């Protein structure tokens, strides 16, 4: 199932997206209240072409993995560590597809980081890796946008990764995909910058959820970004960034510099 969140002439709603999304026959069926558990439908639906896709979920928090692909650790001049490295982006950094990434005037360079994101489906704490699938609603595409100069200056990552618009997510959540070996590709203006596979993660999704849930309670809708592979690079005013994950979809966002037209 593809779960999304839309703006229609009738307001904002969670929906199930049915039919090939790039075909004119695709429809968005309204889900009553929320998409967790077994969704109930209201009976209303719209052509997907007549609505606007929003960020597919409203997260209470975004937990991110650092240093989870060895080749990316190498390109950044770091060292791999035996345990997961986590940090948090504020939920105010979340935007949906086609919404501009806004580059702060004092952030240069700003890099794209295409990532697979896990969407939590129910409240959970201290989840064993073997039972991680029990607490997952599905998977989506994310871009962990990062102001490198601020990351270097601060010695930690909150400001560099926490700006408004620095967490594009979407275009929808897929509930029935196997995440263990998916191609991840990031393009800027059609040029491939990142191409890797989720099978190359150092810590797999079960290990990540076990580690994170030891630290904090996870709530329905929370996002866990699973790390980025090698190939990160700068994005500039006027660029278009597209992150594609096999069997999930493509998340596309334009880039604008604050203060420029």
PDB file of N, CA and C in Angstrom, residues 27-89:
ATOM      1  N   UNK A  27      -5.634   7.285  -8.229  1.00  0.00           N
ATOM      2  CA  UNK A  27      -6.561   7.999  -7.357  1.00  0.00           C
ATOM      3  C   UNK A  27      -6.017   8.017  -5.932  1.00  0.00           C
ATOM      4  N   UNK A  28      -6.489   8.992  -5.159  1.00  0.00           N
ATOM      5  CA  UNK A  28      -6.175   9.115  -3.742  1.00  0.00           C
ATOM      6  C   UNK A  28      -7.458   8.892  -2.964  1.00  0.00           C
ATOM      7  N   UNK A  29      -7.531   7.786  -2.220  1.00  0.00           N
ATOM      8  CA  UNK A  29      -8.710   7.445  -1.416  1.00  0.00           C
ATOM      9  C   UNK A  29      -8.508   7.930   0.015  1.00  0.00           C
ATOM     10  N   UNK A  30      -9.439   8.708   0.505  1.00  0.00           N
ATOM     11  CA  UNK A  30      -9.298   9.322   1.821  1.00  0.00           C
ATOM     12  C   UNK A  30      -9.388   8.285   2.947  1.00  0.00           C
ATOM     13  N   UNK A  31      -8.432   8.385   3.871  1.00  0.00           N
ATOM     14  CA  UNK A  31      -8.402   7.544   5.063  1.00  0.00           C
ATOM     15  C   UNK A  31      -8.989   8.328   6.225  1.00  0.00           C
ATOM     16  N   UNK A  32      -9.851   7.704   6.986  1.00  0.00           N
ATOM     17  CA  UNK A  32     -10.438   8.356   8.151  1.00  0.00           C
ATOM     18  C   UNK A  32      -9.388   8.506   9.251  1.00  0.00           C
ATOM     19  N   UNK A  33      -9.232   9.670   9.757  1.00  0.00           N
ATOM     20  CA  UNK A  33      -8.395   9.996  10.915  1.00  0.00           C
ATOM     21  C   UNK A  33      -6.906   9.829  10.645  1.00  0.00           C
ATOM     22  N   UNK A  34      -6.378   8.611  10.623  1.00  0.00           N
ATOM     23  CA  UNK A  34      -4.939   8.414  10.507  1.00  0.00           C
ATOM     24  C   UNK A  34      -4.651   7.078   9.822  1.00  0.00           C
ATOM     25  N   UNK A  35      -3.404   6.883   9.346  1.00  0.00           N
ATOM     26  CA  UNK A  35      -3.081   5.675   8.578  1.00  0.00           C
ATOM     27  C   UNK A  35      -2.548   4.514   9.420  1.00  0.00           C
ATOM     28  N   UNK A  36      -2.533   4.641  10.741  1.00  0.00           N
ATOM     29  CA  UNK A  36      -1.936   3.603  11.580  1.00  0.00           C
ATOM     30  C   UNK A  36      -2.937   2.491  11.849  1.00  0.00           C
ATOM     31  N   UNK A  37      -2.409   1.289  12.062  1.00  0.00           N
ATOM     32  CA  UNK A  37      -3.293   0.145  12.250  1.00  0.00           C
ATOM     33  C   UNK A  37      -3.908  -0.258  10.920  1.00  0.00           C
ATOM     34  N   UNK A  38      -5.187  -0.619  10.945  1.00  0.00           N
ATOM     35  CA  UNK A  38      -5.909  -0.961   9.720  1.00  0.00           C
ATOM     36  C   UNK A  38      -6.690   0.263   9.261  1.00  0.00           C
ATOM     37  N   UNK A  39      -6.279   0.896   8.162  1.00  0.00           N
ATOM     38  CA  UNK A  39      -6.950   2.132   7.745  1.00  0.00           C
ATOM     39  C   UNK A  39      -8.426   1.902   7.409  1.00  0.00           C
ATOM     40  N   UNK A  40      -9.238   2.872   7.789  1.00  0.00           N
ATOM     41  CA  UNK A  40     -10.642   2.888   7.400  1.00  0.00           C
ATOM     42  C   UNK A  40     -10.841   4.029   6.416  1.00  0.00           C
ATOM     43  N   UNK A  41     -11.662   3.790   5.400  1.00  0.00           N
ATOM     44  CA  UNK A  41     -11.833   4.759   4.328  1.00  0.00           C
ATOM     45  C   UNK A  41     -13.163   5.486   4.467  1.00  0.00           C
ATOM     46  N   UNK A  42     -13.150   6.770   4.094  1.00  0.00           N
ATOM     47  CA  UNK A  42     -14.356   7.594   4.213  1.00  0.00           C
ATOM     48  C   UNK A  42     -15.292   7.438   3.013  1.00  0.00           C
ATOM     49  N   UNK A  43     -14.758   6.931   1.908  1.00  0.00           N
ATOM     50  CA  UNK A  43     -15.536   6.841   0.681  1.00  0.00           C
ATOM     51  C   UNK A  43     -15.236   7.961  -0.301  1.00  0.00           C
ATOM     52  N   UNK A  44     -14.556   9.021   0.183  1.00  0.00           N
ATOM     53  CA  UNK A  44     -14.184  10.101  -0.740  1.00  0.00           C
ATOM     54  C   UNK A  44     -12.874   9.766  -1.435  1.00  0.00           C
ATOM     55  N   UNK A  45     -12.743  10.210  -2.688  1.00  0.00           N
ATOM     56  CA  UNK A  45     -11.496  10.039  -3.412  1.00  0.00           C
ATOM     57  C   UNK A  45     -11.346  11.125  -4.461  1.00  0.00           C
ATOM     58  N   UNK A  46     -10.091  11.327  -4.866  1.00  0.00           N
ATOM     59  CA  UNK A  46      -9.766  12.336  -5.861  1.00  0.00           C
ATOM     60  C   UNK A  46      -8.787  11.736  -6.865  1.00  0.00           C
ATOM     61  N   UNK A  47      -8.807  12.270  -8.063  1.00  0.00           N
ATOM     62  CA  UNK A  47      -7.737  11.943  -8.999  1.00  0.00           C
ATOM     63  C   UNK A  47      -6.431  12.462  -8.417  1.00  0.00           C
ATOM     64  N   UNK A  48      -5.373  11.646  -8.476  1.00  0.00           N
ATOM     65  CA  UNK A  48      -4.092  12.065  -7.916  1.00  0.00           C
ATOM     66  C   UNK A  48      -3.585  13.324  -8.617  1.00  0.00           C
ATOM     67  N   UNK A  49      -3.950  13.483  -9.881  1.00  0.00           N
ATOM     68  CA  UNK A  49      -3.507  14.653 -10.639  1.00  0.00           C
ATOM     69  C   UNK A  49      -4.147  15.944 -10.145  1.00  0.00           C
ATOM     70  N   UNK A  50      -5.236  15.841  -9.379  1.00  0.00           N
ATOM     71  CA  UNK A  50      -5.976  17.026  -8.932  1.00  0.00           C
ATOM     72  C   UNK A  50      -5.652  17.433  -7.508  1.00  0.00           C
ATOM     73  N   UNK A  51      -4.702  16.745  -6.864  1.00  0.00           N
ATOM     74  CA  UNK A  51      -4.344  17.086  -5.494  1.00  0.00           C
ATOM     75  C   UNK A  51      -2.846  17.358  -5.413  1.00  0.00           C
ATOM     76  N   UNK A  52      -2.425  17.935  -4.286  1.00  0.00           N
ATOM     77  CA  UNK A  52      -1.004  18.222  -4.061  1.00  0.00           C
ATOM     78  C   UNK A  52      -0.490  17.314  -2.960  1.00  0.00           C
ATOM     79  N   UNK A  53       0.614  16.616  -3.246  1.00  0.00           N
ATOM     80  CA  UNK A  53       1.221  15.746  -2.247  1.00  0.00           C
ATOM     81  C   UNK A  53       1.981  16.573  -1.216  1.00  0.00           C
ATOM     82  N   UNK A  54       1.724  16.282   0.049  1.00  0.00           N
ATOM     83  CA  UNK A  54       2.426  16.900   1.161  1.00  0.00           C
ATOM     84  C   UNK A  54       3.433  15.907   1.735  1.00  0.00           C
ATOM     85  N   UNK A  55       4.216  16.342   2.708  1.00  0.00           N
ATOM     86  CA  UNK A  55       5.026  15.368   3.446  1.00  0.00           C
ATOM     87  C   UNK A  55       4.081  14.288   3.958  1.00  0.00           C
ATOM     88  N   UNK A  56       4.398  13.019   3.754  1.00  0.00           N
ATOM     89  CA  UNK A  56       3.410  11.971   3.992  1.00  0.00           C
ATOM     90  C   UNK A  56       3.080  11.709   5.445  1.00  0.00           C
ATOM     91  N   UNK A  57       3.851  12.278   6.376  1.00  0.00           N
ATOM     92  CA  UNK A  57       3.601  12.012   7.787  1.00  0.00           C
ATOM     93  C   UNK A  57       3.989  13.238   8.609  1.00  0.00           C
ATOM     94  N   UNK A  58       3.345  13.394   9.757  1.00  0.00           N
ATOM     95  CA  UNK A  58       3.676  14.452  10.704  1.00  0.00           C
ATOM     96  C   UNK A  58       4.427  13.801  11.868  1.00  0.00           C
ATOM     97  N   UNK A  59       5.738  13.926  11.877  1.00  0.00           N
ATOM     98  CA  UNK A  59       6.569  13.241  12.869  1.00  0.00           C
ATOM     99  C   UNK A  59       6.718  14.093  14.119  1.00  0.00           C
ATOM    100  N   UNK A  60       6.740  13.433  15.282  1.00  0.00           N
ATOM    101  CA  UNK A  60       7.081  14.160  16.502  1.00  0.00           C
ATOM    102  C   UNK A  60       8.577  14.424  16.566  1.00  0.00           C
ATOM    103  N   UNK A  61       9.355  13.558  15.907  1.00  0.00           N
ATOM    104  CA  UNK A  61      10.808  13.736  15.866  1.00  0.00           C
ATOM    105  C   UNK A  61      11.382  12.983  14.667  1.00  0.00           C
ATOM    106  N   UNK A  62      12.548  13.430  14.245  1.00  0.00           N
ATOM    107  CA  UNK A  62      13.282  12.797  13.159  1.00  0.00           C
ATOM    108  C   UNK A  62      14.631  12.365  13.715  1.00  0.00           C
ATOM    109  N   UNK A  63      14.827  11.057  13.828  1.00  0.00           N
ATOM    110  CA  UNK A  63      16.076  10.511  14.341  1.00  0.00           C
ATOM    111  C   UNK A  63      16.912  10.063  13.140  1.00  0.00           C
ATOM    112  N   UNK A  64      18.159  10.461  13.118  1.00  0.00           N
ATOM    113  CA  UNK A  64      19.007  10.216  11.944  1.00  0.00           C
ATOM    114  C   UNK A  64      20.242   9.413  12.322  1.00  0.00           C
ATOM    115  N   UNK A  65      20.665   8.610  11.363  1.00  0.00           N
ATOM    116  CA  UNK A  65      21.890   7.824  11.494  1.00  0.00           C
ATOM    117  C   UNK A  65      23.045   8.532  10.799  1.00  0.00           C
ATOM    118  N   UNK A  66      24.155   8.643  11.503  1.00  0.00           N
ATOM    119  CA  UNK A  66      25.389   9.096  10.872  1.00  0.00           C
ATOM    120  C   UNK A  66      26.325   7.919  10.657  1.00  0.00           C
ATOM    121  N   UNK A  67      27.225   8.074   9.709  1.00  0.00           N
ATOM    122  CA  UNK A  67      28.305   7.095   9.500  1.00  0.00           C
ATOM    123  C   UNK A  67      27.783   5.677   9.297  1.00  0.00           C
ATOM    124  N   UNK A  68      26.768   5.514   8.447  1.00  0.00           N
ATOM    125  CA  UNK A  68      26.180   4.179   8.273  1.00  0.00           C
ATOM    126  C   UNK A  68      26.506   3.547   6.925  1.00  0.00           C
ATOM    127  N   UNK A  69      27.278   4.234   6.086  1.00  0.00           N
ATOM    128  CA  UNK A  69      27.806   3.648   4.854  1.00  0.00           C
ATOM    129  C   UNK A  69      29.308   3.901   4.858  1.00  0.00           C
ATOM    130  N   UNK A  70      30.089   2.843   4.757  1.00  0.00           N
ATOM    131  CA  UNK A  70      31.541   2.975   4.896  1.00  0.00           C
ATOM    132  C   UNK A  70      32.142   3.917   3.865  1.00  0.00           C
ATOM    133  N   UNK A  71      31.643   3.874   2.626  1.00  0.00           N
ATOM    134  CA  UNK A  71      32.223   4.722   1.584  1.00  0.00           C
ATOM    135  C   UNK A  71      31.959   6.200   1.862  1.00  0.00           C
ATOM    136  N   UNK A  72      30.826   6.511   2.484  1.00  0.00           N
ATOM    137  CA  UNK A  72      30.567   7.907   2.851  1.00  0.00           C
ATOM    138  C   UNK A  72      31.467   8.345   3.995  1.00  0.00           C
ATOM    139  N   UNK A  73      31.675   7.465   4.965  1.00  0.00           N
ATOM    140  CA  UNK A  73      32.600   7.783   6.056  1.00  0.00           C
ATOM    141  C   UNK A  73      33.981   8.104   5.477  1.00  0.00           C
ATOM    142  N   UNK A  74      34.423   7.300   4.511  1.00  0.00           N
ATOM    143  CA  UNK A  74      35.727   7.523   3.883  1.00  0.00           C
ATOM    144  C   UNK A  74      35.789   8.862   3.175  1.00  0.00           C
ATOM    145  N   UNK A  75      34.728   9.199   2.410  1.00  0.00           N
ATOM    146  CA  UNK A  75      34.785  10.444   1.639  1.00  0.00           C
ATOM    147  C   UNK A  75      34.780  11.675   2.545  1.00  0.00           C
ATOM    148  N   UNK A  76      34.242  11.519   3.779  1.00  0.00           N
ATOM    149  CA  UNK A  76      34.221  12.635   4.719  1.00  0.00           C
ATOM    150  C   UNK A  76      35.459  12.653   5.620  1.00  0.00           C
ATOM    151  N   UNK A  77      36.373  11.679   5.412  1.00  0.00           N
ATOM    152  CA  UNK A  77      37.604  11.649   6.180  1.00  0.00           C
ATOM    153  C   UNK A  77      37.426  11.190   7.607  1.00  0.00           C
ATOM    154  N   UNK A  78      36.348  10.427   7.870  1.00  0.00           N
ATOM    155  CA  UNK A  78      36.088   9.960   9.222  1.00  0.00           C
ATOM    156  C   UNK A  78      36.477   8.505   9.403  1.00  0.00           C
ATOM    157  N   UNK A  79      36.052   7.963  10.537  1.00  0.00           N
ATOM    158  CA  UNK A  79      36.308   6.570  10.857  1.00  0.00           C
ATOM    159  C   UNK A  79      34.996   5.903  11.254  1.00  0.00           C
ATOM    160  N   UNK A  80      34.823   4.661  10.833  1.00  0.00           N
ATOM    161  CA  UNK A  80      33.639   3.914  11.250  1.00  0.00           C
ATOM    162  C   UNK A  80      33.762   3.564  12.733  1.00  0.00           C
ATOM    163  N   UNK A  81      32.605   3.441  13.363  1.00  0.00           N
ATOM    164  CA  UNK A  81      32.568   3.113  14.788  1.00  0.00           C
ATOM    165  C   UNK A  81      31.716   1.863  14.967  1.00  0.00           C
ATOM    166  N   UNK A  82      31.910   1.109  16.057  1.00  0.00           N
ATOM    167  CA  UNK A  82      31.212  -0.166  16.187  1.00  0.00           C
ATOM    168  C   UNK A  82      29.731  -0.059  16.512  1.00  0.00           C
ATOM    169  N   UNK A  83      29.276   1.101  16.949  1.00  0.00           N
ATOM    170  CA  UNK A  83      27.876   1.258  17.325  1.00  0.00           C
ATOM    171  C   UNK A  83      27.234   2.347  16.473  1.00  0.00           C
ATOM    172  N   UNK A  84      25.916   2.352  16.345  1.00  0.00           N
ATOM    173  CA  UNK A  84      25.253   3.412  15.575  1.00  0.00           C
ATOM    174  C   UNK A  84      25.496   4.793  16.182  1.00  0.00           C
ATOM    175  N   UNK A  85      25.609   5.788  15.319  1.00  0.00           N
ATOM    176  CA  UNK A  85      25.721   7.193  15.725  1.00  0.00           C
ATOM    177  C   UNK A  85      24.410   7.878  15.339  1.00  0.00           C
ATOM    178  N   UNK A  86      23.732   8.475  16.320  1.00  0.00           N
ATOM    179  CA  UNK A  86      22.422   9.071  16.027  1.00  0.00           C
ATOM    180  C   UNK A  86      22.416  10.549  16.384  1.00  0.00           C
ATOM    181  N   UNK A  87      21.556  11.289  15.704  1.00  0.00           N
ATOM    182  CA  UNK A  87      21.294  12.689  16.004  1.00  0.00           C
ATOM    183  C   UNK A  87      19.849  12.973  15.624  1.00  0.00           C
ATOM    184  N   UNK A  88      19.351  14.143  15.996  1.00  0.00           N
ATOM    185  CA  UNK A  88      17.944  14.475  15.765  1.00  0.00           C
ATOM    186  C   UNK A  88      17.840  15.750  14.937  1.00  0.00           C
ATOM    187  N   UNK A  89      16.935  15.718  13.966  1.00  0.00           N
ATOM    188  CA  UNK A  89      16.518  16.926  13.255  1.00  0.00           C
ATOM    189  C   UNK A  89      15.155  17.340  13.812  1.00  0.00           C
TER     190      UNK A  89
END
